[in-house]
Coordinates of C-alpha atoms in Angstrom, one line a residue:
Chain A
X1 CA -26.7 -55.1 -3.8
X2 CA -29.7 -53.4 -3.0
X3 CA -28.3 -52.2 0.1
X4 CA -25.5 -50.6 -1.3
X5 CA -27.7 -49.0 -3.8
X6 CA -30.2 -47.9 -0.7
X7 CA -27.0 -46.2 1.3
X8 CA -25.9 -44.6 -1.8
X9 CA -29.6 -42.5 -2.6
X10 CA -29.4 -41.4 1.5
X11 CA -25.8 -40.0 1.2
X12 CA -26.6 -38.5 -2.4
X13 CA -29.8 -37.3 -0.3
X14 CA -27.7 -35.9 3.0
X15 CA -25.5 -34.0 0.5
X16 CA -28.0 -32.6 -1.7
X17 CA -29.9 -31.5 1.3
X18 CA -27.1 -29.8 3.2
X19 CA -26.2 -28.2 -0.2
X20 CA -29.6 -26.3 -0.5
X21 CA -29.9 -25.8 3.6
X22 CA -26.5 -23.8 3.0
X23 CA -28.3 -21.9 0.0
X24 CA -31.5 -21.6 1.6
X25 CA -30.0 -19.6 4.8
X26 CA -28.0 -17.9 2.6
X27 CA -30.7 -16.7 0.2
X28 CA -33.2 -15.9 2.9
X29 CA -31.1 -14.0 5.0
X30 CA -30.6 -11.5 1.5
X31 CA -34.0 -12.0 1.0
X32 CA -34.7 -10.7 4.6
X33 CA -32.8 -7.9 4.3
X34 CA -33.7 -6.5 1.2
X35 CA -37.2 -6.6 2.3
X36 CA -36.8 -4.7 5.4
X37 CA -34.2 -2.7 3.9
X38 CA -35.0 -1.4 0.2
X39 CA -37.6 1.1 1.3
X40 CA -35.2 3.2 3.6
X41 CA -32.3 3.1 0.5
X42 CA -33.1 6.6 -1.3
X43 CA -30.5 8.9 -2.6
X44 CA -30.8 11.3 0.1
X45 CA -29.8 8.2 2.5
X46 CA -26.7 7.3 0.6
X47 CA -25.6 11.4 0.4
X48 CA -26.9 13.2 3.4
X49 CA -25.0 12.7 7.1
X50 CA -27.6 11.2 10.1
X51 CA -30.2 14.2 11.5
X52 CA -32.2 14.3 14.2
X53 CA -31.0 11.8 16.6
X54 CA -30.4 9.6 13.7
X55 CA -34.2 9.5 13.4
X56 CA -34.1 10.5 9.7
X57 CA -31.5 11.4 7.6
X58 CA -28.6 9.3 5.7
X59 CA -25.0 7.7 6.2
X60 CA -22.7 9.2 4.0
X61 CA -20.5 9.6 6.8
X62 CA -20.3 5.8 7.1
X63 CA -20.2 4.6 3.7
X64 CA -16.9 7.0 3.3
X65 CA -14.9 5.9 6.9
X66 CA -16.3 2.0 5.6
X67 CA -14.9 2.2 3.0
X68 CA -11.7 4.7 3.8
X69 CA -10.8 1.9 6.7
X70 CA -11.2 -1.1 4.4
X71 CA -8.6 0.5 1.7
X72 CA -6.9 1.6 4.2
X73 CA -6.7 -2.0 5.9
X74 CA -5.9 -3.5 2.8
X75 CA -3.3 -1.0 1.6
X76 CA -1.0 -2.2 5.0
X77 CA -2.1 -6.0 4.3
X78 CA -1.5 -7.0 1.0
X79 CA 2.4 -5.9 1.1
X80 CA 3.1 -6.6 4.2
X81 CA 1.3 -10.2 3.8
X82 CA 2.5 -11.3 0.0
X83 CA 6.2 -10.4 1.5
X84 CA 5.5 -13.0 4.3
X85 CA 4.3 -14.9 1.9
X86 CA 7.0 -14.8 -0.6
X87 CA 9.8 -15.0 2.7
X88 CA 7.8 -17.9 3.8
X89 CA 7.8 -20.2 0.6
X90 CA 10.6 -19.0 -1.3
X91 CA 13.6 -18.2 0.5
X92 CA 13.4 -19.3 4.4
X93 CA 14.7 -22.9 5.1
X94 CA 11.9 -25.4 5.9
X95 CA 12.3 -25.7 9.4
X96 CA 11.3 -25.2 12.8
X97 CA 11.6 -22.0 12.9
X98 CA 9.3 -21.4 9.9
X99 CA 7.0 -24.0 11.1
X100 CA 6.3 -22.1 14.5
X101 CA 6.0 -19.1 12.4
X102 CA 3.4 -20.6 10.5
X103 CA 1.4 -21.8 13.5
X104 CA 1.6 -18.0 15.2
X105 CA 0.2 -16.8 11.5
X106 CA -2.6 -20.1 11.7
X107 CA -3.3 -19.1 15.5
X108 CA -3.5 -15.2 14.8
X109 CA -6.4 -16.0 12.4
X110 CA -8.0 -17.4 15.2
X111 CA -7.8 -14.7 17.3
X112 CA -11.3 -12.9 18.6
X113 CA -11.6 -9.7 16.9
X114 CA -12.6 -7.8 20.0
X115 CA -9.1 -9.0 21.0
X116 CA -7.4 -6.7 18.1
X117 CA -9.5 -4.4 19.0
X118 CA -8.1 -3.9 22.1
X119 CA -4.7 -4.2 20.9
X120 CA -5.5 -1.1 18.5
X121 CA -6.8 0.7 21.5
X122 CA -3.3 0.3 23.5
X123 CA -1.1 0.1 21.3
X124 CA -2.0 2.7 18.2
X125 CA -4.4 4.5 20.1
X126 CA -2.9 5.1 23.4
X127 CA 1.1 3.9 23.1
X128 CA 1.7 5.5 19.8
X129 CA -0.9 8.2 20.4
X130 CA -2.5 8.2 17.0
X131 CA -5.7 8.5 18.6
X132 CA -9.1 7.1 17.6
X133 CA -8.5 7.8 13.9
X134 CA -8.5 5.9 10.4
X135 CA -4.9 5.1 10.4
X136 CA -5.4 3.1 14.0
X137 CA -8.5 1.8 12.4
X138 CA -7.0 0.9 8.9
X139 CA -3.4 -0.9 11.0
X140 CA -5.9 -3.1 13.0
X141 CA -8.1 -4.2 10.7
X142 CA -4.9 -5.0 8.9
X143 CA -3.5 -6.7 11.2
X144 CA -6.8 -8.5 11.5
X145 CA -6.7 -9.9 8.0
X146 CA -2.9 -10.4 7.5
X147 CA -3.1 -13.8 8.5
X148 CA -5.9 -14.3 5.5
X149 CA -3.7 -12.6 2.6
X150 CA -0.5 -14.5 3.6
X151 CA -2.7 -18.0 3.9
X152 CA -3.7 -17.6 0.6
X153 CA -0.6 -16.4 -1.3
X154 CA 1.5 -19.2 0.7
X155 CA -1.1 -21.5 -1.4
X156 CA -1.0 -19.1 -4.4
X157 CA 2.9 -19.3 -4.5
X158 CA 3.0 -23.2 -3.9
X159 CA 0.3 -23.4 -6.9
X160 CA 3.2 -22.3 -9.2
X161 CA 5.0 -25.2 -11.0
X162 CA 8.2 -25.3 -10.1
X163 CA 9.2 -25.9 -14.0
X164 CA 8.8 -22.1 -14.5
X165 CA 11.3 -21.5 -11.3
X166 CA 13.6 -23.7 -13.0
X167 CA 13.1 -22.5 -16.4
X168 CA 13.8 -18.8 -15.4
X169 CA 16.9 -20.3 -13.1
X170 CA 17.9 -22.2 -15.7
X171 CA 18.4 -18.5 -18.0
X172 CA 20.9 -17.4 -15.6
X173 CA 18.1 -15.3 -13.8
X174 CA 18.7 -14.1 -10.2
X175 CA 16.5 -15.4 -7.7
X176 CA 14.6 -12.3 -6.7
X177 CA 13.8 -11.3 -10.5
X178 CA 12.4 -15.2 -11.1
X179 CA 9.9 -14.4 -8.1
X180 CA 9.3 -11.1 -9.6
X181 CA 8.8 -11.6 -13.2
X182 CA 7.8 -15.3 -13.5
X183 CA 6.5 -16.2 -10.0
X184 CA 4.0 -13.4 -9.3
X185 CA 2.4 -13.0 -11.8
X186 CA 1.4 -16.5 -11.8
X187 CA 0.2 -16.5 -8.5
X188 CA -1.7 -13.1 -9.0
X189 CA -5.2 -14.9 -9.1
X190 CA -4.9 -16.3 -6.3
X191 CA -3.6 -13.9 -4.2
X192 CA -6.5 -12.0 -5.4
X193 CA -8.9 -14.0 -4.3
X194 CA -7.2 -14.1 -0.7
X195 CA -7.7 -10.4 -0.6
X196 CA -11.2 -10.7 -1.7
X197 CA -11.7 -12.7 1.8
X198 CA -9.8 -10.2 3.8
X199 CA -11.9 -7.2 2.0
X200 CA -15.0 -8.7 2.9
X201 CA -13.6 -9.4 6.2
X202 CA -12.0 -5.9 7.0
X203 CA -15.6 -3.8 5.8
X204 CA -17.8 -5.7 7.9
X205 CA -16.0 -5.7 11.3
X206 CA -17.4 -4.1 14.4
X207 CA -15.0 -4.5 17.3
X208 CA -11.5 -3.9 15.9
X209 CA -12.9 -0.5 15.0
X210 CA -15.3 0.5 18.0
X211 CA -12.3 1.5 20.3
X212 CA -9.5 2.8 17.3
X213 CA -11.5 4.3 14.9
X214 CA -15.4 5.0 15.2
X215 CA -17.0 7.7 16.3
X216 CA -20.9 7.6 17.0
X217 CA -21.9 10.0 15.4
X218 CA -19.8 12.9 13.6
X219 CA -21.6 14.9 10.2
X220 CA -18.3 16.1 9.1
X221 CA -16.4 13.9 6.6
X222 CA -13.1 12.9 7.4
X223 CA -11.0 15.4 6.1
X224 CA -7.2 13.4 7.1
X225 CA -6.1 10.1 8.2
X226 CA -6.2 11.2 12.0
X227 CA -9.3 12.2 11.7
X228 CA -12.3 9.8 13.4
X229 CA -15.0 8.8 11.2
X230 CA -18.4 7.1 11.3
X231 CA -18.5 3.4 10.3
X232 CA -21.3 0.9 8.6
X233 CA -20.8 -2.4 10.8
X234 CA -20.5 0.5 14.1
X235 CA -23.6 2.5 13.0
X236 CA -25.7 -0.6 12.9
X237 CA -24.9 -1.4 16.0
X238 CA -25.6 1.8 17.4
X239 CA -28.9 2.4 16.0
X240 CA -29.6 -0.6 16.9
X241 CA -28.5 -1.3 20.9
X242 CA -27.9 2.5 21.6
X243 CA -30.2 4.7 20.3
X244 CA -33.3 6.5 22.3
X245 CA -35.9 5.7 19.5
X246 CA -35.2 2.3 18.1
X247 CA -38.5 1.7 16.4
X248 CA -37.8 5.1 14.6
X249 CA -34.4 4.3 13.6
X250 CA -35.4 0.4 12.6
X251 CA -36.0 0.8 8.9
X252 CA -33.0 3.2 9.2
X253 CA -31.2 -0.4 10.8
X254 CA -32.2 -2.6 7.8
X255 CA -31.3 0.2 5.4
X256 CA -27.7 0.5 6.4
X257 CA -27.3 -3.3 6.5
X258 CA -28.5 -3.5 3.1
X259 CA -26.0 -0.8 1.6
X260 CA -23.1 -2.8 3.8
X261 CA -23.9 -6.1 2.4
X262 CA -24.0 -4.4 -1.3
X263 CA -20.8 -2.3 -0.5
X264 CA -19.1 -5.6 0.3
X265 CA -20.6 -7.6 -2.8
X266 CA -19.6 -4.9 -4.9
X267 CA -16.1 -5.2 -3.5
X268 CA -15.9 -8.9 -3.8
X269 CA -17.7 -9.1 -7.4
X270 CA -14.6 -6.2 -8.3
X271 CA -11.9 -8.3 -7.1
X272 CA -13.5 -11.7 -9.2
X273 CA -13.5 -9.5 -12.3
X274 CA -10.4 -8.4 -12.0
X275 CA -9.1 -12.1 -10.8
X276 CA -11.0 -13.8 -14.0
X277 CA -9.2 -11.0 -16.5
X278 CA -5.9 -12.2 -14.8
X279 CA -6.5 -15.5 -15.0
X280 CA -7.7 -15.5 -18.8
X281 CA -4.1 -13.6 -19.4
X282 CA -2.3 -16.5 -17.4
X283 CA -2.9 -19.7 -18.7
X284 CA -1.2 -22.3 -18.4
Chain B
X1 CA 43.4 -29.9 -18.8
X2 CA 43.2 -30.9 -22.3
X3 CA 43.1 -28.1 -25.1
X4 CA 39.9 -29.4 -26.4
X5 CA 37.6 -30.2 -22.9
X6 CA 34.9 -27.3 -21.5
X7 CA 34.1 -28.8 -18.1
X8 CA 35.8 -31.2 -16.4
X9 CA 34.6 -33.0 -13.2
X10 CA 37.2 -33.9 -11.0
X11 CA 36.1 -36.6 -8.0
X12 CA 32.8 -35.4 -7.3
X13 CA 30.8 -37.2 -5.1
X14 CA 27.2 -36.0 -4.7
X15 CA 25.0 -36.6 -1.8
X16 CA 20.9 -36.3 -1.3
X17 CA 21.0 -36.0 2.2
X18 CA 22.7 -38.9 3.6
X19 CA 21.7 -40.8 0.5
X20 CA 25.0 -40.7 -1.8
X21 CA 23.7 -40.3 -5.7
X22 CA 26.9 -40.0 -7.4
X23 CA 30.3 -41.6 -6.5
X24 CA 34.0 -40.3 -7.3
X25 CA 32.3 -39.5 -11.4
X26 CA 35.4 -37.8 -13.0
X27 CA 35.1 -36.9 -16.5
X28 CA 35.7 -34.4 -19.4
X29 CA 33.6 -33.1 -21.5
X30 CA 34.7 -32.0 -25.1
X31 CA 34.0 -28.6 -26.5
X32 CA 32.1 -28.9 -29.9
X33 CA 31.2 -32.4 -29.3
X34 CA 27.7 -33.9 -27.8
X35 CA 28.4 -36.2 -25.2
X36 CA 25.3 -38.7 -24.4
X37 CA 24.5 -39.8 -21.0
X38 CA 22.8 -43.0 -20.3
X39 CA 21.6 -45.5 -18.0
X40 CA 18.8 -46.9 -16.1
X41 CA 16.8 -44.8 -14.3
X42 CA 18.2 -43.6 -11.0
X43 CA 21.4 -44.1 -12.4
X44 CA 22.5 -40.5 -11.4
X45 CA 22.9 -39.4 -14.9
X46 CA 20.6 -36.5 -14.5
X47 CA 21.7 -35.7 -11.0
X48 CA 25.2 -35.0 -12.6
X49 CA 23.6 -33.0 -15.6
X50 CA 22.2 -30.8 -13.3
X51 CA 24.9 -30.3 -10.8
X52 CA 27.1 -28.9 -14.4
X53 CA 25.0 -25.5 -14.1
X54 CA 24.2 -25.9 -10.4
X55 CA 20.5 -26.5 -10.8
X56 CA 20.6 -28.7 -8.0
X57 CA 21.4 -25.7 -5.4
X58 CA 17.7 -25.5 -5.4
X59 CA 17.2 -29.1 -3.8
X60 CA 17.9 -28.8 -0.1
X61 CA 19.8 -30.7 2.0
X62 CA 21.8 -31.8 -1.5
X63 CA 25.6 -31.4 -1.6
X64 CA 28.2 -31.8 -3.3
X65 CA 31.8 -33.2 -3.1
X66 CA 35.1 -32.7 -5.5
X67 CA 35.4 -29.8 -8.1
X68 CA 33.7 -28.8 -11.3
X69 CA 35.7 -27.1 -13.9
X70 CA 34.5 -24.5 -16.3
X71 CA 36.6 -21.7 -17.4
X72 CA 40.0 -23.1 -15.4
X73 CA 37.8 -22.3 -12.0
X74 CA 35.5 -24.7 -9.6
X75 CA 32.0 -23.4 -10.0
X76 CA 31.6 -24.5 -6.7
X77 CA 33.7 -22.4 -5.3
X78 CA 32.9 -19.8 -2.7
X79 CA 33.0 -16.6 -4.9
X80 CA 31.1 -18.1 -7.9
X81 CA 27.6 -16.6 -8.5
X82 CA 25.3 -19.5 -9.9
X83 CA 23.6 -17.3 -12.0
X84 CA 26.9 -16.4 -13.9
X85 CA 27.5 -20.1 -13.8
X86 CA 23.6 -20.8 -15.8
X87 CA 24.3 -17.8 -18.3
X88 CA 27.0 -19.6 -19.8
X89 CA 25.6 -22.7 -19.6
X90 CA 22.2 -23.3 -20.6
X91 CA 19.2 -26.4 -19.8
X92 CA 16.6 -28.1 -21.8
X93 CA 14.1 -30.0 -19.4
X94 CA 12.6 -32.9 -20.1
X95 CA 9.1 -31.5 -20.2
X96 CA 8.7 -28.3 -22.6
X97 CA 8.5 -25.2 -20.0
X98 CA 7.5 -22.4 -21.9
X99 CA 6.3 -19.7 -19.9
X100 CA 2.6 -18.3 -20.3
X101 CA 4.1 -15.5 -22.4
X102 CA 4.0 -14.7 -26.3
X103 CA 6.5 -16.6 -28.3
X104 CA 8.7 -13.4 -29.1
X105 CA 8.6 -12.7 -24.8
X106 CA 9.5 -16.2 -24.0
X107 CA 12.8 -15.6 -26.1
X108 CA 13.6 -12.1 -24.8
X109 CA 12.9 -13.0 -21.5
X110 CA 16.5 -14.1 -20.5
X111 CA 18.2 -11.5 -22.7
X112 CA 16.0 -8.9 -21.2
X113 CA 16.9 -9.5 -17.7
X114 CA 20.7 -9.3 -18.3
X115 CA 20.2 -6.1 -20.0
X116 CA 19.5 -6.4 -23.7
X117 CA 17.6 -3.5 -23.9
X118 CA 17.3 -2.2 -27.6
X119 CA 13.9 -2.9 -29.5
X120 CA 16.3 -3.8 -32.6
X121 CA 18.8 -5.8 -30.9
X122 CA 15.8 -8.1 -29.2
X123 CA 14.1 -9.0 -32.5
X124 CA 17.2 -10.2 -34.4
X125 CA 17.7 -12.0 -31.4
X126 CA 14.6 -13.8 -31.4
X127 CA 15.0 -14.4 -35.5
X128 CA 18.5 -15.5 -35.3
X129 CA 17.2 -17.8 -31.9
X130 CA 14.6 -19.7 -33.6
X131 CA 16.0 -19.8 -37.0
X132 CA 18.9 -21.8 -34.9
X133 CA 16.2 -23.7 -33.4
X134 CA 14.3 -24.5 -37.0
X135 CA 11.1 -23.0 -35.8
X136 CA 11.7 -19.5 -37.4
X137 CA 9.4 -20.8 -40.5
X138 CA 6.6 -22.0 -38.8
X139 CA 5.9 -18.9 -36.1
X140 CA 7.4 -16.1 -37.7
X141 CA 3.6 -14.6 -38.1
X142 CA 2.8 -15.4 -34.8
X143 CA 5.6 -14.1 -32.3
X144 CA 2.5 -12.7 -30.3
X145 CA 0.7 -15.4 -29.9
X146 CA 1.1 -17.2 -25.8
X147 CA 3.6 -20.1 -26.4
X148 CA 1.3 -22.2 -24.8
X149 CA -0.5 -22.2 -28.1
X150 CA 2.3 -24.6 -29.8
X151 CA 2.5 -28.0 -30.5
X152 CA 4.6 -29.9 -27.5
X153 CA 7.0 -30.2 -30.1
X154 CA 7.1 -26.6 -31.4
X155 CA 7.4 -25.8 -27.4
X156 CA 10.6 -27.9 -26.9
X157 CA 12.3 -26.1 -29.5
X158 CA 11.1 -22.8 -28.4
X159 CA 12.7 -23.6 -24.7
X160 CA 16.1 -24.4 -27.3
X161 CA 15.5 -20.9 -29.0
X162 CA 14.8 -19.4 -25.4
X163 CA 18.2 -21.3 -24.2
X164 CA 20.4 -20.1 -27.5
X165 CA 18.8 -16.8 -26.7
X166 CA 21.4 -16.1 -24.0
X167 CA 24.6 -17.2 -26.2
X168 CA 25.6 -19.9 -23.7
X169 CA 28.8 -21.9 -24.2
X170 CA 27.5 -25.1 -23.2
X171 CA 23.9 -26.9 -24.1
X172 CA 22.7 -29.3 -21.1
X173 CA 19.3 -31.5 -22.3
X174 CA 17.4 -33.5 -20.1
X175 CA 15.7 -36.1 -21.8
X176 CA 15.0 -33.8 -24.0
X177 CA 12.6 -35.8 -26.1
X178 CA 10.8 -38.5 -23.9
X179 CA 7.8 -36.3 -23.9
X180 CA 8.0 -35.7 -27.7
X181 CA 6.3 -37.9 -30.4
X182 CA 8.8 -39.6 -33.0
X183 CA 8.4 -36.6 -35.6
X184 CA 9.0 -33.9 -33.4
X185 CA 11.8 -36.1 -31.6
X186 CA 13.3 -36.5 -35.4
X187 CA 13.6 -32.6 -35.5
X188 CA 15.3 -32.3 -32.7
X189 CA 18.0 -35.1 -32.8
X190 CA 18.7 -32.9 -36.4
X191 CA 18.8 -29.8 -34.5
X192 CA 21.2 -31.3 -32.3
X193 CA 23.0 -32.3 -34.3
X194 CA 23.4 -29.0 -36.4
X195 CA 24.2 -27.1 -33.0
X196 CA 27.4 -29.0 -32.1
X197 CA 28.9 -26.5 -34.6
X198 CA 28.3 -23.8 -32.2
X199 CA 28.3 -25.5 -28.9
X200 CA 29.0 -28.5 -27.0
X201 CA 26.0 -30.3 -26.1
X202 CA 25.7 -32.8 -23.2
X203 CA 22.4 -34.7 -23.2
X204 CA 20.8 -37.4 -20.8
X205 CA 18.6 -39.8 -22.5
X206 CA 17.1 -43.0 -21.9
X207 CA 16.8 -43.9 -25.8
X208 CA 19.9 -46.2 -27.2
X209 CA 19.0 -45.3 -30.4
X210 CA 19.3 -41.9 -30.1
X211 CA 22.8 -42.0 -28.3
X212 CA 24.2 -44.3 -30.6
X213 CA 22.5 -41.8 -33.7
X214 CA 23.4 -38.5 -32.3
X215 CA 26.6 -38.5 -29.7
X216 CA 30.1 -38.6 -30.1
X217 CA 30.8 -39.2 -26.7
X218 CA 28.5 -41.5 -24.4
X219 CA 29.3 -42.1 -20.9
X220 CA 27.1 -45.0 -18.7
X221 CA 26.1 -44.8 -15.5
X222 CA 25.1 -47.4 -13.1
X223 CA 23.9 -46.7 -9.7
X224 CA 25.6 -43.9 -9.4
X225 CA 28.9 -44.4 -10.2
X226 CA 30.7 -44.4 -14.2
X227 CA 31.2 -47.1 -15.6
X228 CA 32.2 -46.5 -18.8
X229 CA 33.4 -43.3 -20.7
X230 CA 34.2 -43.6 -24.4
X231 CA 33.9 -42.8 -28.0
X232 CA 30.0 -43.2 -28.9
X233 CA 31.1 -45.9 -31.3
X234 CA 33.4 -48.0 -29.6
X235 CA 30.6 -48.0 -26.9
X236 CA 28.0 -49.4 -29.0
X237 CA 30.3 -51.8 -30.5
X238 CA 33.2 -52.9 -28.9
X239 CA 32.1 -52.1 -25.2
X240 CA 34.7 -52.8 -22.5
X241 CA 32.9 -53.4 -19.4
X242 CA 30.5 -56.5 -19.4
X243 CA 27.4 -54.4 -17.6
X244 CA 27.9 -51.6 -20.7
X245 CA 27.5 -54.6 -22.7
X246 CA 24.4 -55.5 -20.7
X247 CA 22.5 -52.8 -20.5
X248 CA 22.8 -51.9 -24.2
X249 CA 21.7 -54.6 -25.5
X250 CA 18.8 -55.1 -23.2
X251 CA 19.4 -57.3 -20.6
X252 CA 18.7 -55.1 -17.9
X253 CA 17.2 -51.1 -17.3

């Protein structure tokens, strides 16, 4: 009896701990960078383009190609990927051939991002000759989260009961419309949330965008999709690994990581807002 | 086919898989009448309900064997559209389905879709619906209001106004009541009673009782095959197959 009771307190005590470890790293990394990184956020940072070898100056440049790319990503995604979706749980035939589907969605999630990087590079880049632009940028970071928007409205769609399938059937309602007008909506929330992930994912990625989209350093704001633009995850990594005066262009570092990280907060806290409104609308 | 039968099933054997649900059922189904299904559970009754408006097209791997006649044509036939096939004839599910709509959208969601368009048109629908339901009274100030608001009770008979929104010929009810509480199951056994005037009504139930109170027909099944098809009364009387005789009076299901 007193063992039991003993085991119990040390796995309550293993899962409390690894709770607030998860917290803790998660807190003190913020923590970190706000420290490091308030001082440099001014308004002339967030509205004036890099100067003097990116010694002083802003990133307006790069919070406006961040943020061009991540729309842009998410503007090819989120059809493309809740059409999967939909073909995937509605209408094809459970079988093998939706199974191996499936796994090649599964396995493209796994896929190194450096990898669709280079894909951009030869295939939008080169083979299509868009050039390094935001529309090569945009298709491979879209790419790159596809697999996350169809995951989570295959699980949105399944959420569904299948009482309101039937009950919309059951009205002499086509097939198509009952997806349309009963089925979406209901699964809005969580397809939502899935584009939350891939949002978050698409802003802060480096290497899909270092060969298809980023330039180093360019003052002028992109005027078109084929134009090349500056980047936030890119420009951190520049001033940090490439730059002639790093200790100059540190503060500078923590700076841009700290508008990054708020840029993709801000996104995510948008998208929950907007997912909790839904969902208050949908009940069920 | 008689003057007076809707849908007639003609041999149809009915198959989940390799697993055979319903054997060689053949039987007609009276306009203007409400014909009761029973049996124990796994019986096929319901399989057959469904398979009258093709609602089992969405199991896979089901199929089905021998015709089904509505309108002198097999709706299993190649050039039927299903969704002609459910316009006509409407379903009432066991559980209350209403969708996480307002009462008034729930109704004119059918309607809508197969193009009842006009503003004035859709709200005498939906006061004509529900007054044929018997709810009209009790939500006529609240047609806004989500559906999932209502009693389960209220809910069934909002999925009957929803049905009777579309004009069908033909009223199929699962179970209709076995989530229900005796009051509300009262209501509707009176509103089924009241809509036989205007439709013919074919309802699975598992209650005796409310067969014997409500049906004019009753036909019992027993693992999947029919054993006995005939007047509600005689049935509960006078059956003429010893496991009829069985079953309703308890012995078994």
């Amino acid at each position: 009896m007193r063992r039991r009771y003993f085991k119990q307190s040390l796995f309550f005590a293993l899962v409390t701990l690894s709770a607030g470890l998860l917290l803790f790293s998660l807190g003190g990394l913020l923590v970190y960078i706000f420290l490091n990184g308030f001082r440099a956020v001014t308004w002339d940072f967030l509205t004036l383009p890099p100067m003097d070898s990116m010694t002083k100056g802003g990133i307006l440049p790069a919070i406006l190609g961040t943020l061009y790319l991540t729309l842009g990503a998410v503007a090819v995604a989120l059809p493309l990927g809740i059409v999967s979706a939909i073909y995937l749980t509605e209408y094809a035939r459970q079988g093998k051939i939706v199974r191996v589907i499936r796994i090649g969605v599964n396995c493209l999630a796994g896929v190194p991002s450096v990898v669709f990087g280079l894909f951009g590079l030869g295939f939008f880049v080169v083979f299509l000759g868009f050039g390094s632009c935001i529309l090569s940028g945009a298709l491979t970071l879209g790419i790159l989260i596809l697999p996350t928007i169809i995951g989570a409205t295959e699980e949105a769609l399944k959420a569904v009961p299948q009482t309101f399938r039937e009950a919309s059937l059951a009205l002499g309602v086509s097939k198509w419309l009952t997806i349309w007008k009963v089925v979406l909506p209901s699964a809005l929330p969580g397809i939502l949330t899935g584009s939350i992930l891939g949002i978050g994912r698409a802003a802060g990625e480096t290497a899909p965008i270092m060969f298809t989209a980023a330039a180093f350093y360019t003052a002028k704001l992109p005027g078109s999709i084929f134009d090349e633009v500056m980047a936030l995850p890119y420009h951190i990594y520049v001033l940090a690994t490439a730059g002639t005066f790093i200790d100059q262009t540190r503060p500078l570092q923590y700076g841009t990581v700290l508008v990054l990280v708020g840029l993709v907060l801000g996104i995510d806290l948008f998208a929950i807002v907007i997912r909790s409104v839904v969902r208050k609308k949908k009940r069920w | 086919m008689e003057k007076d039968s809707i849908i007639e099933t003609n041999r149809v054997h009915f198959y989940y898989g390799k697993f055979r649900a319903l054997t060689d059922i053949s039987m007609r189904f009276q306009k203007h009448r409400i014909t009761a299904l029973i049996g124990p559970s796994g019986c096929g009754k319901s399989t057959l309900l469904r398979l009258l408006n093709r609602m089992n097209d969405l199991i896979p791997e089901a199929r089905v064997e021998g015709e089904v006649v509505f309108e002198d044509r097999d709706i299993y036939g190649p050039d039927v559209d299903p969704v002609e096939i459910r316009k006509k004839i409407g379903m009432v599910f066991q559980k209350p389905n209403p969708f996480p709509k307002s009462i008034f959208n729930n109704i004119t969601f059918g309607p809508k879709l197969s193009g009842v368009a006009a503003k004035a048109d859709l709200r005498n629908l939906v006061e004509e619906s529900l007054r044929q339901a018997v709810l009209w009274d009790e939500v006529k100030d609240i047609l806004d209001r989500s559906a999932m608001a209502l009693s389960g009770g209220q809910q069934q008979r909002l999925c009957i106004a929803r049905a009777l929104a579309m004009k069908p010929d033909v009223l199929l009810m699962d179970e209709p009541t076995s989530a229900l509480d005796p009051i509300s199951t009262a209501k509707i056994e009176e509103l089924v009673e009241e809509l036989k005037k205007k439709y013919t009504i074919i309802i699975v139930t598992h209650n005796m009782q409310q067969a014997a109170r409500i049906s004019d027909m009753t036909g019992f099944f027993y693992l999947g095959r029919l054993v006995e098809y005939e007047l509600t009364e005689k049935i509960f009387t006078n059956p003429s197959v010893k496991q009829t005789e069985d079953y309703i009076t308890g012995r078994f299901g």
